[in-house]
PDB file of C-alpha atoms in Angstrom:
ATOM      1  CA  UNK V  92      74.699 111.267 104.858  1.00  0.00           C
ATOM      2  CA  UNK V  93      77.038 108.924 103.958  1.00  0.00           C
ATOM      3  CA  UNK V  94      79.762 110.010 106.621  1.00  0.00           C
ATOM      4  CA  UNK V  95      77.097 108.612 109.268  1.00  0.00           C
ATOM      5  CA  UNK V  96      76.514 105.720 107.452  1.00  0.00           C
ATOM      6  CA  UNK V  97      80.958 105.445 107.770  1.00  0.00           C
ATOM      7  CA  UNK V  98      80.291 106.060 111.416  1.00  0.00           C
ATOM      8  CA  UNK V  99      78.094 103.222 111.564  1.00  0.00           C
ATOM      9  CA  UNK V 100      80.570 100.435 110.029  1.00  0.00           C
ATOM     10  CA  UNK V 101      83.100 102.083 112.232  1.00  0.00           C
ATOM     11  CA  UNK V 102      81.184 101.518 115.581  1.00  0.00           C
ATOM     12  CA  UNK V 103      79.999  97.950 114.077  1.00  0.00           C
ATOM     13  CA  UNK V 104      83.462  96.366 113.349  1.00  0.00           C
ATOM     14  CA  UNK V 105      84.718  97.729 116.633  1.00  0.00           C
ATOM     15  CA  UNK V 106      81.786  95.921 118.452  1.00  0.00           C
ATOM     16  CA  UNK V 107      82.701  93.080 116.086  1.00  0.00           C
ATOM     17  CA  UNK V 108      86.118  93.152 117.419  1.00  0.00           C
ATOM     18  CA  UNK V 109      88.258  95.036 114.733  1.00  0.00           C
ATOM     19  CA  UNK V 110      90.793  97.824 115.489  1.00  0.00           C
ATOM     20  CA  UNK V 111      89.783 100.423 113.482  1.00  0.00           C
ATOM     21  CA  UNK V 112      91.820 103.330 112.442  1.00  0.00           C
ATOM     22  CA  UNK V 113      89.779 106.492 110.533  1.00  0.00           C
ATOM     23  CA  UNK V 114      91.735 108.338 107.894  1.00  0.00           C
ATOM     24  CA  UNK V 115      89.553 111.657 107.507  1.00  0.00           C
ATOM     25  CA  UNK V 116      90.599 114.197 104.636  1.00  0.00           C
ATOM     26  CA  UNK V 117      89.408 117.802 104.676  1.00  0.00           C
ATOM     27  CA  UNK V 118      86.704 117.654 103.579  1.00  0.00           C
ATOM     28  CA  UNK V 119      84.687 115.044 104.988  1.00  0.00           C
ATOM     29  CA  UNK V 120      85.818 116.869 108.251  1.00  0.00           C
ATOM     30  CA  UNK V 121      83.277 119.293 107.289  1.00  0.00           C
ATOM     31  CA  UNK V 122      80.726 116.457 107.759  1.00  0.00           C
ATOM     32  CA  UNK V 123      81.329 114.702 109.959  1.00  0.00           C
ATOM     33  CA  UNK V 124      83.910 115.627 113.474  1.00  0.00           C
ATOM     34  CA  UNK V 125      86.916 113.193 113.711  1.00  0.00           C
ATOM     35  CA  UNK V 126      85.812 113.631 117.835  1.00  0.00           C
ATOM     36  CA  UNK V 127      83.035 111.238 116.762  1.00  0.00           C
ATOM     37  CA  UNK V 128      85.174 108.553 114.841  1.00  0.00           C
ATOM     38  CA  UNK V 129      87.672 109.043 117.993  1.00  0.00           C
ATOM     39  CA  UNK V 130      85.287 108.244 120.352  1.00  0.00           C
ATOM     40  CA  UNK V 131      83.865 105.129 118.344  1.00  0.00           C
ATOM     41  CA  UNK V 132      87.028 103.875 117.497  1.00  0.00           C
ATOM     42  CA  UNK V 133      88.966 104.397 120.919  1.00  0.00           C
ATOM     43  CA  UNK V 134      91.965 105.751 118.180  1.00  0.00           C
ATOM     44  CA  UNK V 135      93.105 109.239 117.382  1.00  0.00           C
ATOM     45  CA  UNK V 136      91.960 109.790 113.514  1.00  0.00           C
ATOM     46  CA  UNK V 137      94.625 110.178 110.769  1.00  0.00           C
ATOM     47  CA  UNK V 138      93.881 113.764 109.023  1.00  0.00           C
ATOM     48  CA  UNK V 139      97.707 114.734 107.701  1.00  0.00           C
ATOM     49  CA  UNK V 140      99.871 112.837 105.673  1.00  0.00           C
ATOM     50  CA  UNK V 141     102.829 114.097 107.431  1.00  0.00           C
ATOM     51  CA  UNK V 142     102.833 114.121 111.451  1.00  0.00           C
ATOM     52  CA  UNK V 143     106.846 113.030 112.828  1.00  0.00           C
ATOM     53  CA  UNK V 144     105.527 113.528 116.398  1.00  0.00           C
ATOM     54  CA  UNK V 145     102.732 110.903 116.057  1.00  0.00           C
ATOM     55  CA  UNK V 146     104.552 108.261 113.444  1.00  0.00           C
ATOM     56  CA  UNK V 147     108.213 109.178 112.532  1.00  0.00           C
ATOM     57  CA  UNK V 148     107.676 107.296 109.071  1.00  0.00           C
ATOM     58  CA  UNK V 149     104.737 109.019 108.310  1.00  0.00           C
ATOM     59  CA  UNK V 150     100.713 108.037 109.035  1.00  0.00           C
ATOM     60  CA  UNK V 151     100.658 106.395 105.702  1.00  0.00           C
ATOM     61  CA  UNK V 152     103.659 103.991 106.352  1.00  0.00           C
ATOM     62  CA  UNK V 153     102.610 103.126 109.872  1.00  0.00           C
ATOM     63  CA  UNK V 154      99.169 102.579 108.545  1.00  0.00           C
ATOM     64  CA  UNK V 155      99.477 100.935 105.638  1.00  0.00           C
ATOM     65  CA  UNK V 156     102.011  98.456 107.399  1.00  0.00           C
ATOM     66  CA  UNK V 157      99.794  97.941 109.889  1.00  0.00           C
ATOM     67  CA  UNK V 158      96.466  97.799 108.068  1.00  0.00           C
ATOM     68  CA  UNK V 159      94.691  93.906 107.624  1.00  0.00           C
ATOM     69  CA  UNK V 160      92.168  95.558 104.773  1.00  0.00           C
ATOM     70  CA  UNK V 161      91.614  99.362 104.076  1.00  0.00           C
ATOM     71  CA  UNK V 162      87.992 100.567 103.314  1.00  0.00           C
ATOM     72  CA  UNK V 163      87.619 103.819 101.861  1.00  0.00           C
ATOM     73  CA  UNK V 164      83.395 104.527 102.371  1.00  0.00           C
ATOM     74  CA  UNK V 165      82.828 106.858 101.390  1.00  0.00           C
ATOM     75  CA  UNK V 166      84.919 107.023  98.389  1.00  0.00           C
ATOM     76  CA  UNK V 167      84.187 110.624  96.401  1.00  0.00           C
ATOM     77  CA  UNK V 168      84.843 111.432  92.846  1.00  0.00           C
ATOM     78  CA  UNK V 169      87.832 113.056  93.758  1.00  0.00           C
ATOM     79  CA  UNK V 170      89.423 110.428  95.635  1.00  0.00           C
ATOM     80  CA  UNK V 171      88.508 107.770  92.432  1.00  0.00           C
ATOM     81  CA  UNK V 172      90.467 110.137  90.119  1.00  0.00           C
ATOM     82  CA  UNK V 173      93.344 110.332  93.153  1.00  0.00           C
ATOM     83  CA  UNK V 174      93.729 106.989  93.322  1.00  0.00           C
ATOM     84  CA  UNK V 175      93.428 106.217  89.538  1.00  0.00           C
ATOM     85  CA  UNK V 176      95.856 108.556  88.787  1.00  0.00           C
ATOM     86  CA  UNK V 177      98.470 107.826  91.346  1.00  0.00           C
ATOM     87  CA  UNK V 178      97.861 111.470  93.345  1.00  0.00           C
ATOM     88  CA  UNK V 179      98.971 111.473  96.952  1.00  0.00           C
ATOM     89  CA  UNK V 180      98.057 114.835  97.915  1.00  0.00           C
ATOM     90  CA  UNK V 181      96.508 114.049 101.441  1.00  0.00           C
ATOM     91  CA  UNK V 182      96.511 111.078 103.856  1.00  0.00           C
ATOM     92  CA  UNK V 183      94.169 109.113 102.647  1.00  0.00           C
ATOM     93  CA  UNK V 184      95.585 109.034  98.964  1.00  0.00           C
ATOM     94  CA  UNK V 185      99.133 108.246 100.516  1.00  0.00           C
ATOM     95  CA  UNK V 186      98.044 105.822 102.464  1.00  0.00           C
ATOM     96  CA  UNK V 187      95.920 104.391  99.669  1.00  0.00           C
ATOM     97  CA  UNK V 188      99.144 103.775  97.228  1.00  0.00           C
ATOM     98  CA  UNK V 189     101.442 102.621 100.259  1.00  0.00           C
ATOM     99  CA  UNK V 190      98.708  99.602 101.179  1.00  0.00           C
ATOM    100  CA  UNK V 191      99.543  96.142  99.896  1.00  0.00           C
ATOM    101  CA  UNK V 192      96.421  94.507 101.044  1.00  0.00           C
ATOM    102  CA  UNK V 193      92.903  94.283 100.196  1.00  0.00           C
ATOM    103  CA  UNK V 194      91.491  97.638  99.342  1.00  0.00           C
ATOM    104  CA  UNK V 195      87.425  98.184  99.171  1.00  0.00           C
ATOM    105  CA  UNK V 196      85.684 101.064  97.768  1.00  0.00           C
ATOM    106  CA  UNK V 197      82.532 102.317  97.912  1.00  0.00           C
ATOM    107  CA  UNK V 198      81.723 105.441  96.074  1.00  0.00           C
ATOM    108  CA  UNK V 199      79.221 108.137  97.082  1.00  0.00           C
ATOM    109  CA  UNK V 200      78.514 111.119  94.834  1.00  0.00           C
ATOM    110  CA  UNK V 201      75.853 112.822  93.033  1.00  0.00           C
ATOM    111  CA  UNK V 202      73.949 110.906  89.909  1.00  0.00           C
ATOM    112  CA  UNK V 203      75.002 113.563  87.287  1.00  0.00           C
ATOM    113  CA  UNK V 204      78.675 112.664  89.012  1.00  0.00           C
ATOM    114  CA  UNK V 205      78.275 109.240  89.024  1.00  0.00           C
ATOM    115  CA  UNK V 206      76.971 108.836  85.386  1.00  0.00           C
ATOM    116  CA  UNK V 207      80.266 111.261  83.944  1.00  0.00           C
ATOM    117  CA  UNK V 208      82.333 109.058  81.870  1.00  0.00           C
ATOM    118  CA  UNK V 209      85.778 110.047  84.117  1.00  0.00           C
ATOM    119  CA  UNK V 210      84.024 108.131  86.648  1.00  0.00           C
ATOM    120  CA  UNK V 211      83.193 105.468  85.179  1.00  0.00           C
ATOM    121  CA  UNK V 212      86.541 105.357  84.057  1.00  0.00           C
ATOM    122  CA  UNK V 213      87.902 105.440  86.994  1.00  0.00           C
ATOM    123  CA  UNK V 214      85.771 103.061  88.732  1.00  0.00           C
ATOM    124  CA  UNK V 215      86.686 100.037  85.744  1.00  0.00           C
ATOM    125  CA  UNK V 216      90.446 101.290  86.068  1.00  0.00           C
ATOM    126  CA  UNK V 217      90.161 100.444  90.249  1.00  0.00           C
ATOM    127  CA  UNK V 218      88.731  96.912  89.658  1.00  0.00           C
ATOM    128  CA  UNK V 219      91.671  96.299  87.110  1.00  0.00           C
ATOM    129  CA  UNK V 220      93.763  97.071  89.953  1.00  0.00           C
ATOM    130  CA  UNK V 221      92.072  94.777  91.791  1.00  0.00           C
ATOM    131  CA  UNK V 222      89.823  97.409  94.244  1.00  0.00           C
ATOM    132  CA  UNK V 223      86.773  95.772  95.182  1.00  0.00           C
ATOM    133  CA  UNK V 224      83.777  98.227  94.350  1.00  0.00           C
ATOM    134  CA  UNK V 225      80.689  98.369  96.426  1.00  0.00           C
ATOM    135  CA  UNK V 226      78.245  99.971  94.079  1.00  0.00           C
ATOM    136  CA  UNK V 227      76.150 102.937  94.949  1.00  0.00           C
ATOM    137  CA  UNK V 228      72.911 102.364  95.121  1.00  0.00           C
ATOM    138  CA  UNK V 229      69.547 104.274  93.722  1.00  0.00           C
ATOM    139  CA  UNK V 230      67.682 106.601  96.203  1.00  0.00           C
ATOM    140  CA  UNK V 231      67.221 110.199  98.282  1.00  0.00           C
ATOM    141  CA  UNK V 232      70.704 111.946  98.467  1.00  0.00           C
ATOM    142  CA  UNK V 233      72.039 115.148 100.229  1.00  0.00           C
ATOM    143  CA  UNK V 234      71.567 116.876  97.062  1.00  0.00           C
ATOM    144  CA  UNK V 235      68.068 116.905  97.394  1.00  0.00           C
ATOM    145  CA  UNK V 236      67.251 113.840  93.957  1.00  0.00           C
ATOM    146  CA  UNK V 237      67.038 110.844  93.826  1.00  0.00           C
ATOM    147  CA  UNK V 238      69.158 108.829  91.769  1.00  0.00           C
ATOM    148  CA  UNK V 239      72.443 106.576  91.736  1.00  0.00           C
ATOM    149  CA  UNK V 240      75.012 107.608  93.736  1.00  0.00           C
ATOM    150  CA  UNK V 241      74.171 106.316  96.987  1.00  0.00           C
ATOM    151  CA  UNK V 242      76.612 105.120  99.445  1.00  0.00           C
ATOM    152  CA  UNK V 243      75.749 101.658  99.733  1.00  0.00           C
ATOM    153  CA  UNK V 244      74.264 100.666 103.745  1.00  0.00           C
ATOM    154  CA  UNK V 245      76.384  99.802 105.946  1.00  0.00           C
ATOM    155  CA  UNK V 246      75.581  96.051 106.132  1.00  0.00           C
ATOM    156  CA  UNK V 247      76.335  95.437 102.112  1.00  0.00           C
ATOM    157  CA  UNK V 248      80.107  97.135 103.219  1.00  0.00           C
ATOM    158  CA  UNK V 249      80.665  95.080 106.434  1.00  0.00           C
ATOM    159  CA  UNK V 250      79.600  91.963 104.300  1.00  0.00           C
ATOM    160  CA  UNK V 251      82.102  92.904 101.674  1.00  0.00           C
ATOM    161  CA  UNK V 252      84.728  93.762 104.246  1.00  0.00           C
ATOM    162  CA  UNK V 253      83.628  89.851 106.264  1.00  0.00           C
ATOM    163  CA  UNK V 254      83.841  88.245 102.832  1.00  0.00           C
ATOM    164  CA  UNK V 255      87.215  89.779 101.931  1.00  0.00           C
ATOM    165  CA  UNK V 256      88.862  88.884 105.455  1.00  0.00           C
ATOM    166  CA  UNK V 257      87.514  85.206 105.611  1.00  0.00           C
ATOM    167  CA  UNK V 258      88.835  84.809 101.922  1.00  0.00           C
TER     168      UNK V 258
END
């Protein structure tokens, strides 16, 4: 669910006016198609962390050069621990510790994830850094409960994102 809600702020900020490029990892390709993002965005999607025929530097140099803010929603347990931890295993996570700028996360995960103290961890670790954490909210998730560990709508990321560029 929460890789619709991503396609949502995608096809917002580009009506909005932004030039958005999609990192996808593995995984959330089993979600969600990076055709979709493609189409929304007008932009090929990043999936590979090394790709000389498309940037000679590498996707997460070009990217992270080039990148104003970088918004990883949704942000899963194992990207927090990634991240926290200094892992580049994948694009996203390269590009994630090659960005200077403004990062925002908002998590998505499962409640009995989202209450584990590793995540918590994690998630006070990323604001020490300076990561700006949309909260997951309470409510239905793909695992079929209720509980925290909803990706936060669209409209509370975009605001985030608005706030963070007009700071």
């Amino acid at each position: 669910v929460a890789a619709y809600k991503s396609a949502t702020m995608a096809s917002r900020l580009v009506q909005a006016g932004a030039g958005v490029s999609v990192v996808m990892t593995e995984a959330a390709q089993e979600f969600i198609g990076a055709a979709t993002f493609a189409a929304i965005t007008g932009r090929a999607v990043t999936s590979k962390a090394i790709a000389p025929h498309e940037s000679p530097l590498g996707p997460h140099i070009d990217l992270a050069e080039r990148g104003e803010l970088l918004c990883i929603a949704p942000a899963t347990a194992n990207f927090l621990a990634k991240a926290t931890g200094g892992l580049a295993d994948d694009a996203l996570s390269t590009i994630y510790l090659a960005f200077t700028g403004p990062v925002i996360v908002a998590p998505a995960m499962n409640s009995d994830m989202w209450a584990k103290p590793a995540v918590e961890r994690n998630i006070s670790q990323l604001r020490q850094d300076g990561v700006e954490i949309v909260d997951p909210t309470e409510g239905w998730l793909s695992c079929r409960r209720t509980g925290p560990g909803r990706m936060a709508e669209p409209e509370t990321i975009l605001a985030a994102i608005e706030k963070r560029l007009n700071s």
